[in-house]
Amino acid sequence: MDSQAPCFEIDHSEVDMEEATRIGEGAYGEVFLVNWRGTEVAAKTIRSTIASNPKAKNTFLKELALWQQLRHPNIVQFLGVLKHSDRLIFLTEYLRNGSLYDILKKKGRLDTKTAISYALDIARGMNYLHQHNPHAIIHRDLTPRNVLQDEAGRLKVTDFGLSKIAQEKDSYGYKMTGGTGSYRYMAPEVYRRESYGKSVDVFSFALILHEMFQGGPSNRAETAEQIADKRAYEDSRPPLSSFLYPEPIKMLLKECWHKNPDCRPTFGEIISQLEVIEQDFQNEKAMKACCCCVVL
Ligand SMILES: Nc1ncnc2c1ncn2[C@@H]1O[C@H](COP(=O)(O)OP(=O)(O)OP(=O)(O)O)[C@@H](O)[C@H]1O
C-alpha cells in the first residue's frame, strides 16, 4: 500500500466556510460543522503556524494520505483535503455525539455493560491501526478527546499519527518529544523519551478504560505533567477500588499499563479478553434475573 499517494482533493468552492458552525478547537486548529454535497461533515482547519511551515505541512499531508486509505467501523472516515484553499483544511465524517471526553463529563461513571462495549469499540479500531500493512500505525495520542461517538452510539478513533508532526525518528526507532501527545495518557517510555512501539497505545487505552469506570480522570489535583512524571519514575498508577472495577477488568488494566512495554497485551488479545468478560457479565446478569424469578 502506498502511503505517499496524494490526498483526495475537494474543490474549496464545494464547502462554504462562511456558513460553517464552529464545533471545537484542538492543538492543530479549529473544527467546524459544514455542509458538503448535502451532507453534514466536519472540517478541520490547521493553524497557519503549521500550514505555513513547508516541512510540517508536508508531514501533515503524508499523514492524511495514509488516513484516507483506512476503512474500519471504529475509525473516523477521512473524506478529503480542500483544494485551492488558502488554508489547510480537511474533511472527515461528522460524529454528532461528540467525544468520549464530553460523554464522561456529562454522564460520569459508565455502567459495566456500556464501558465494556465502548472499550471493545476502541480496541477494534486500534487493532485495525496496529495491524496495518506494511507498517503498523501507532496512534501516539489516544485520549478520550480523540474518541468520537456516532448517532448509533458507536465509538470511533480519530487523529492518529497526526502527533508525528512534533516527533523525531532515529535509527533506534521513534522518539516522541515531551510535547507530543497528552501527558495524562502518556506511556512511561514516551515520557522518558525512550524508543517506543505499538504498546504505547495500549498504555493510553488502559487509562481511558480506567476513566470509563471511574467517571473521569483520577489525580485531578496534580498537573498532567506531574502525573506522567510519577508514572515514569515512581511507577505510580491510578487507584483500583474494588467496588468500581470488576476483577477481570482490574487484571486487564494491570496488564495494559505494565511498566514493561513487552508485557502489555496486543489489541487482538485485549479484544479476546473483553469478549470473554462481556459474555461472562451477560451470563451473570441472566443468572441473577433467573434467581429472582425462582424467588418470586
Ligand atoms: N469528526 C468530528 N465530528 C464531530 N466533532 C468533532 C470531530 N472532530 C473533532 N470534533 C470535536 O472538535 C473538538 C476539537 O477536536 P480536535 O480533534 O481538533 O482536538 P482535540 O482532539 O480535542 O484535542 P487535540 O488536538 O489536543 O488532540 C473535539 O473535542 C470534538 O468534540
mmCIF file with all atom_site columns, C-alpha atoms in Angstrom, residues 109-226:
data_model
loop_
_atom_site.group_PDB
_atom_site.id
_atom_site.type_symbol
_atom_site.label_atom_id
_atom_site.label_alt_id
_atom_site.label_comp_id
_atom_site.label_asym_id
_atom_site.label_entity_id
_atom_site.label_seq_id
_atom_site.pdbx_PDB_ins_code
_atom_site.Cartn_x
_atom_site.Cartn_y
_atom_site.Cartn_z
_atom_site.occupancy
_atom_site.B_iso_or_equiv
_atom_site.pdbx_formal_charge
_atom_site.auth_seq_id
_atom_site.auth_comp_id
_atom_site.auth_asym_id
_atom_site.auth_atom_id
_atom_site.pdbx_PDB_model_num
ATOM 1   C CA . ARG A 1 109 ? -19.137 6.833  35.558 1.00 0.00 ? 109 ARG A CA 1
ATOM 2   C CA . LEU A 1 110 ? -20.408 4.367  32.932 1.00 0.00 ? 110 LEU A CA 1
ATOM 3   C CA . ASP A 1 111 ? -22.200 1.128  33.793 1.00 0.00 ? 111 ASP A CA 1
ATOM 4   C CA . THR A 1 112 ? -20.160 -2.050 33.243 1.00 0.00 ? 112 THR A CA 1
ATOM 5   C CA . LYS A 1 113 ? -22.010 -3.115 30.070 1.00 0.00 ? 113 LYS A CA 1
ATOM 6   C CA . THR A 1 114 ? -21.504 0.277  28.367 1.00 0.00 ? 114 THR A CA 1
ATOM 7   C CA . ALA A 1 115 ? -17.877 0.558  29.470 1.00 0.00 ? 115 ALA A CA 1
ATOM 8   C CA . ILE A 1 116 ? -17.052 -2.897 28.068 1.00 0.00 ? 116 ILE A CA 1
ATOM 9   C CA . SER A 1 117 ? -18.858 -2.146 24.813 1.00 0.00 ? 117 SER A CA 1
ATOM 10  C CA . TYR A 1 118 ? -17.028 1.202  24.437 1.00 0.00 ? 118 TYR A CA 1
ATOM 11  C CA . ALA A 1 119 ? -13.702 -0.476 25.276 1.00 0.00 ? 119 ALA A CA 1
ATOM 12  C CA . LEU A 1 120 ? -14.339 -3.058 22.549 1.00 0.00 ? 120 LEU A CA 1
ATOM 13  C CA . ASP A 1 121 ? -15.075 -0.303 20.003 1.00 0.00 ? 121 ASP A CA 1
ATOM 14  C CA . ILE A 1 122 ? -11.780 1.460  20.806 1.00 0.00 ? 122 ILE A CA 1
ATOM 15  C CA . ALA A 1 123 ? -9.776  -1.785 20.884 1.00 0.00 ? 123 ALA A CA 1
ATOM 16  C CA . ARG A 1 124 ? -11.184 -2.873 17.492 1.00 0.00 ? 124 ARG A CA 1
ATOM 17  C CA . GLY A 1 125 ? -10.304 0.464  15.889 1.00 0.00 ? 125 GLY A CA 1
ATOM 18  C CA . MET A 1 126 ? -6.827  0.358  17.431 1.00 0.00 ? 126 MET A CA 1
ATOM 19  C CA . ASN A 1 127 ? -6.277  -3.263 16.415 1.00 0.00 ? 127 ASN A CA 1
ATOM 20  C CA . TYR A 1 128 ? -7.032  -2.278 12.820 1.00 0.00 ? 128 TYR A CA 1
ATOM 21  C CA . LEU A 1 129 ? -4.392  0.507  13.005 1.00 0.00 ? 129 LEU A CA 1
ATOM 22  C CA . HIS A 1 130 ? -1.785  -1.746 14.612 1.00 0.00 ? 130 HIS A CA 1
ATOM 23  C CA . GLN A 1 131 ? -2.367  -4.475 12.028 1.00 0.00 ? 131 GLN A CA 1
ATOM 24  C CA . HIS A 1 132 ? -1.976  -2.056 9.132  1.00 0.00 ? 132 HIS A CA 1
ATOM 25  C CA . ASN A 1 133 ? 0.403   -3.261 6.382  1.00 0.00 ? 133 ASN A CA 1
ATOM 26  C CA . PRO A 1 134 ? 3.225   -2.844 5.578  1.00 0.00 ? 134 PRO A CA 1
ATOM 27  C CA . HIS A 1 135 ? 3.719   -0.761 8.747  1.00 0.00 ? 135 HIS A CA 1
ATOM 28  C CA . ALA A 1 136 ? 1.655   -0.632 11.880 1.00 0.00 ? 136 ALA A CA 1
ATOM 29  C CA . ILE A 1 137 ? 0.085   2.757  12.550 1.00 0.00 ? 137 ILE A CA 1
ATOM 30  C CA . ILE A 1 138 ? 0.828   3.924  16.082 1.00 0.00 ? 138 ILE A CA 1
ATOM 31  C CA . HIS A 1 139 ? -1.727  6.470  17.304 1.00 0.00 ? 139 HIS A CA 1
ATOM 32  C CA . ARG A 1 140 ? 0.621   8.198  19.789 1.00 0.00 ? 140 ARG A CA 1
ATOM 33  C CA . ASP A 1 141 ? -2.129  10.367 21.257 1.00 0.00 ? 141 ASP A CA 1
ATOM 34  C CA . LEU A 1 142 ? -5.001  8.073  22.193 1.00 0.00 ? 142 LEU A CA 1
ATOM 35  C CA . THR A 1 143 ? -7.135  10.105 24.626 1.00 0.00 ? 143 THR A CA 1
ATOM 36  C CA . PRO A 1 144 ? -10.896 10.419 25.369 1.00 0.00 ? 144 PRO A CA 1
ATOM 37  C CA . ARG A 1 145 ? -10.872 13.579 23.186 1.00 0.00 ? 145 ARG A CA 1
ATOM 38  C CA . ASN A 1 146 ? -9.679  11.536 20.217 1.00 0.00 ? 146 ASN A CA 1
ATOM 39  C CA . VAL A 1 147 ? -12.508 9.021  20.510 1.00 0.00 ? 147 VAL A CA 1
ATOM 40  C CA . LEU A 1 148 ? -15.785 10.238 18.990 1.00 0.00 ? 148 LEU A CA 1
ATOM 41  C CA . GLN A 1 149 ? -19.302 8.771  19.071 1.00 0.00 ? 149 GLN A CA 1
ATOM 42  C CA . ASP A 1 150 ? -21.764 8.497  16.181 1.00 0.00 ? 150 ASP A CA 1
ATOM 43  C CA . GLU A 1 151 ? -25.526 8.759  16.461 1.00 0.00 ? 151 GLU A CA 1
ATOM 44  C CA . ALA A 1 152 ? -25.889 4.987  16.805 1.00 0.00 ? 152 ALA A CA 1
ATOM 45  C CA . GLY A 1 153 ? -23.635 5.060  19.898 1.00 0.00 ? 153 GLY A CA 1
ATOM 46  C CA . ARG A 1 154 ? -20.597 3.521  18.236 1.00 0.00 ? 154 ARG A CA 1
ATOM 47  C CA . LEU A 1 155 ? -17.173 4.894  19.173 1.00 0.00 ? 155 LEU A CA 1
ATOM 48  C CA . LYS A 1 156 ? -14.577 5.745  16.534 1.00 0.00 ? 156 LYS A CA 1
ATOM 49  C CA . VAL A 1 157 ? -10.919 6.644  16.915 1.00 0.00 ? 157 VAL A CA 1
ATOM 50  C CA . THR A 1 158 ? -9.617  9.782  15.221 1.00 0.00 ? 158 THR A CA 1
ATOM 51  C CA . ASP A 1 159 ? -6.464  11.906 14.718 1.00 0.00 ? 159 ASP A CA 1
ATOM 52  C CA . PHE A 1 160 ? -3.983  9.024  14.707 1.00 0.00 ? 160 PHE A CA 1
ATOM 53  C CA . GLY A 1 161 ? -0.462  9.744  13.572 1.00 0.00 ? 161 GLY A CA 1
ATOM 54  C CA . LEU A 1 162 ? -1.032  13.495 13.480 1.00 0.00 ? 162 LEU A CA 1
ATOM 55  C CA . SER A 1 163 ? 1.097   13.916 16.597 1.00 0.00 ? 163 SER A CA 1
ATOM 56  C CA . LYS A 1 164 ? 4.051   12.753 14.456 1.00 0.00 ? 164 LYS A CA 1
ATOM 57  C CA . ILE A 1 165 ? 4.473   16.361 13.433 1.00 0.00 ? 165 ILE A CA 1
ATOM 58  C CA . ALA A 1 166 ? 6.359   17.051 16.640 1.00 0.00 ? 166 ALA A CA 1
ATOM 59  C CA . GLN A 1 167 ? 8.222   13.768 16.608 1.00 0.00 ? 167 GLN A CA 1
ATOM 60  C CA . GLU A 1 168 ? 11.689  12.765 15.552 1.00 0.00 ? 168 GLU A CA 1
ATOM 61  C CA . LYS A 1 169 ? 12.775  9.364  14.286 1.00 0.00 ? 169 LYS A CA 1
ATOM 62  C CA . ASP A 1 170 ? 16.255  7.948  14.730 1.00 0.00 ? 170 ASP A CA 1
ATOM 63  C CA . SER A 1 171 ? 17.925  4.656  13.936 1.00 0.00 ? 171 SER A CA 1
ATOM 64  C CA . TYR A 1 172 ? 16.638  3.127  17.203 1.00 0.00 ? 172 TYR A CA 1
ATOM 65  C CA . GLY A 1 173 ? 13.009  3.821  16.419 1.00 0.00 ? 173 GLY A CA 1
ATOM 66  C CA . TYR A 1 174 ? 10.537  6.595  17.098 1.00 0.00 ? 174 TYR A CA 1
ATOM 67  C CA . LYS A 1 175 ? 11.114  9.189  19.746 1.00 0.00 ? 175 LYS A CA 1
ATOM 68  C CA . MET A 1 176 ? 8.319   11.385 20.918 1.00 0.00 ? 176 MET A CA 1
ATOM 69  C CA . THR A 1 177 ? 9.097   14.783 22.296 1.00 0.00 ? 177 THR A CA 1
ATOM 70  C CA . GLY A 1 178 ? 7.558   15.569 25.655 1.00 0.00 ? 178 GLY A CA 1
ATOM 71  C CA . GLY A 1 179 ? 5.188   17.950 23.908 1.00 0.00 ? 179 GLY A CA 1
ATOM 72  C CA . THR A 1 180 ? 3.817   15.204 21.704 1.00 0.00 ? 180 THR A CA 1
ATOM 73  C CA . GLY A 1 181 ? 0.663   13.517 22.833 1.00 0.00 ? 181 GLY A CA 1
ATOM 74  C CA . SER A 1 182 ? -1.156  14.206 26.067 1.00 0.00 ? 182 SER A CA 1
ATOM 75  C CA . TYR A 1 183 ? 0.826   13.760 29.281 1.00 0.00 ? 183 TYR A CA 1
ATOM 76  C CA . ARG A 1 184 ? -2.160  12.335 31.140 1.00 0.00 ? 184 ARG A CA 1
ATOM 77  C CA . TYR A 1 185 ? -2.321  9.288  28.853 1.00 0.00 ? 185 TYR A CA 1
ATOM 78  C CA . MET A 1 186 ? 1.379   9.046  28.023 1.00 0.00 ? 186 MET A CA 1
ATOM 79  C CA . ALA A 1 187 ? 3.268   5.769  28.404 1.00 0.00 ? 187 ALA A CA 1
ATOM 80  C CA . PRO A 1 188 ? 6.307   5.979  30.753 1.00 0.00 ? 188 PRO A CA 1
ATOM 81  C CA . GLU A 1 189 ? 8.787   5.163  27.976 1.00 0.00 ? 189 GLU A CA 1
ATOM 82  C CA . VAL A 1 190 ? 7.455   8.071  25.924 1.00 0.00 ? 190 VAL A CA 1
ATOM 83  C CA . TYR A 1 191 ? 7.750   10.482 28.853 1.00 0.00 ? 191 TYR A CA 1
ATOM 84  C CA . ARG A 1 192 ? 11.340  9.304  29.391 1.00 0.00 ? 192 ARG A CA 1
ATOM 85  C CA . ARG A 1 193 ? 11.972  9.941  25.687 1.00 0.00 ? 193 ARG A CA 1
ATOM 86  C CA . GLU A 1 194 ? 12.996  6.366  25.009 1.00 0.00 ? 194 GLU A CA 1
ATOM 87  C CA . SER A 1 195 ? 12.316  4.384  21.858 1.00 0.00 ? 195 SER A CA 1
ATOM 88  C CA . TYR A 1 196 ? 8.804   3.014  21.825 1.00 0.00 ? 196 TYR A CA 1
ATOM 89  C CA . GLY A 1 197 ? 6.444   0.775  19.896 1.00 0.00 ? 197 GLY A CA 1
ATOM 90  C CA . LYS A 1 198 ? 2.750   -0.012 19.432 1.00 0.00 ? 198 LYS A CA 1
ATOM 91  C CA . SER A 1 199 ? 2.262   -0.772 23.114 1.00 0.00 ? 199 SER A CA 1
ATOM 92  C CA . VAL A 1 200 ? 2.303   2.951  23.989 1.00 0.00 ? 200 VAL A CA 1
ATOM 93  C CA . ASP A 1 201 ? -1.268  2.966  22.653 1.00 0.00 ? 201 ASP A CA 1
ATOM 94  C CA . VAL A 1 202 ? -2.167  0.017  24.912 1.00 0.00 ? 202 VAL A CA 1
ATOM 95  C CA . PHE A 1 203 ? -0.975  2.032  27.922 1.00 0.00 ? 203 PHE A CA 1
ATOM 96  C CA . SER A 1 204 ? -3.156  5.005  26.875 1.00 0.00 ? 204 SER A CA 1
ATOM 97  C CA . PHE A 1 205 ? -6.081  2.639  26.281 1.00 0.00 ? 205 PHE A CA 1
ATOM 98  C CA . ALA A 1 206 ? -5.778  1.373  29.881 1.00 0.00 ? 206 ALA A CA 1
ATOM 99  C CA . LEU A 1 207 ? -6.109  4.901  31.242 1.00 0.00 ? 207 LEU A CA 1
ATOM 100 C CA . ILE A 1 208 ? -9.199  5.513  29.098 1.00 0.00 ? 208 ILE A CA 1
ATOM 101 C CA . LEU A 1 209 ? -10.747 2.227  30.279 1.00 0.00 ? 209 LEU A CA 1
ATOM 102 C CA . HIS A 1 210 ? -9.967  3.241  33.852 1.00 0.00 ? 210 HIS A CA 1
ATOM 103 C CA . GLU A 1 211 ? -11.700 6.603  33.345 1.00 0.00 ? 211 GLU A CA 1
ATOM 104 C CA . MET A 1 212 ? -14.840 4.955  31.961 1.00 0.00 ? 212 MET A CA 1
ATOM 105 C CA . PHE A 1 213 ? -15.331 3.050  35.235 1.00 0.00 ? 213 PHE A CA 1
ATOM 106 C CA . GLN A 1 214 ? -14.216 5.974  37.360 1.00 0.00 ? 214 GLN A CA 1
ATOM 107 C CA . GLY A 1 215 ? -16.230 8.670  35.509 1.00 0.00 ? 215 GLY A CA 1
ATOM 108 C CA . GLY A 1 216 ? -13.211 10.809 34.652 1.00 0.00 ? 216 GLY A CA 1
ATOM 109 C CA . PRO A 1 217 ? -9.512  11.141 35.297 1.00 0.00 ? 217 PRO A CA 1
ATOM 110 C CA . SER A 1 218 ? -8.042  10.471 38.733 1.00 0.00 ? 218 SER A CA 1
ATOM 111 C CA . ASN A 1 219 ? -5.376  12.666 40.411 1.00 0.00 ? 219 ASN A CA 1
ATOM 112 C CA . ARG A 1 220 ? -7.170  15.836 39.299 1.00 0.00 ? 220 ARG A CA 1
ATOM 113 C CA . ALA A 1 221 ? -5.241  17.899 41.847 1.00 0.00 ? 221 ALA A CA 1
ATOM 114 C CA . GLU A 1 222 ? -1.949  17.251 40.056 1.00 0.00 ? 222 GLU A CA 1
ATOM 115 C CA . THR A 1 223 ? -0.935  18.597 36.669 1.00 0.00 ? 223 THR A CA 1
ATOM 116 C CA . ALA A 1 224 ? -0.878  16.140 33.774 1.00 0.00 ? 224 ALA A CA 1
ATOM 117 C CA . GLU A 1 225 ? 2.904   16.513 33.589 1.00 0.00 ? 225 GLU A CA 1
ATOM 118 C CA . GLN A 1 226 ? 3.345   15.707 37.309 1.00 0.00 ? 226 GLN A CA 1
#
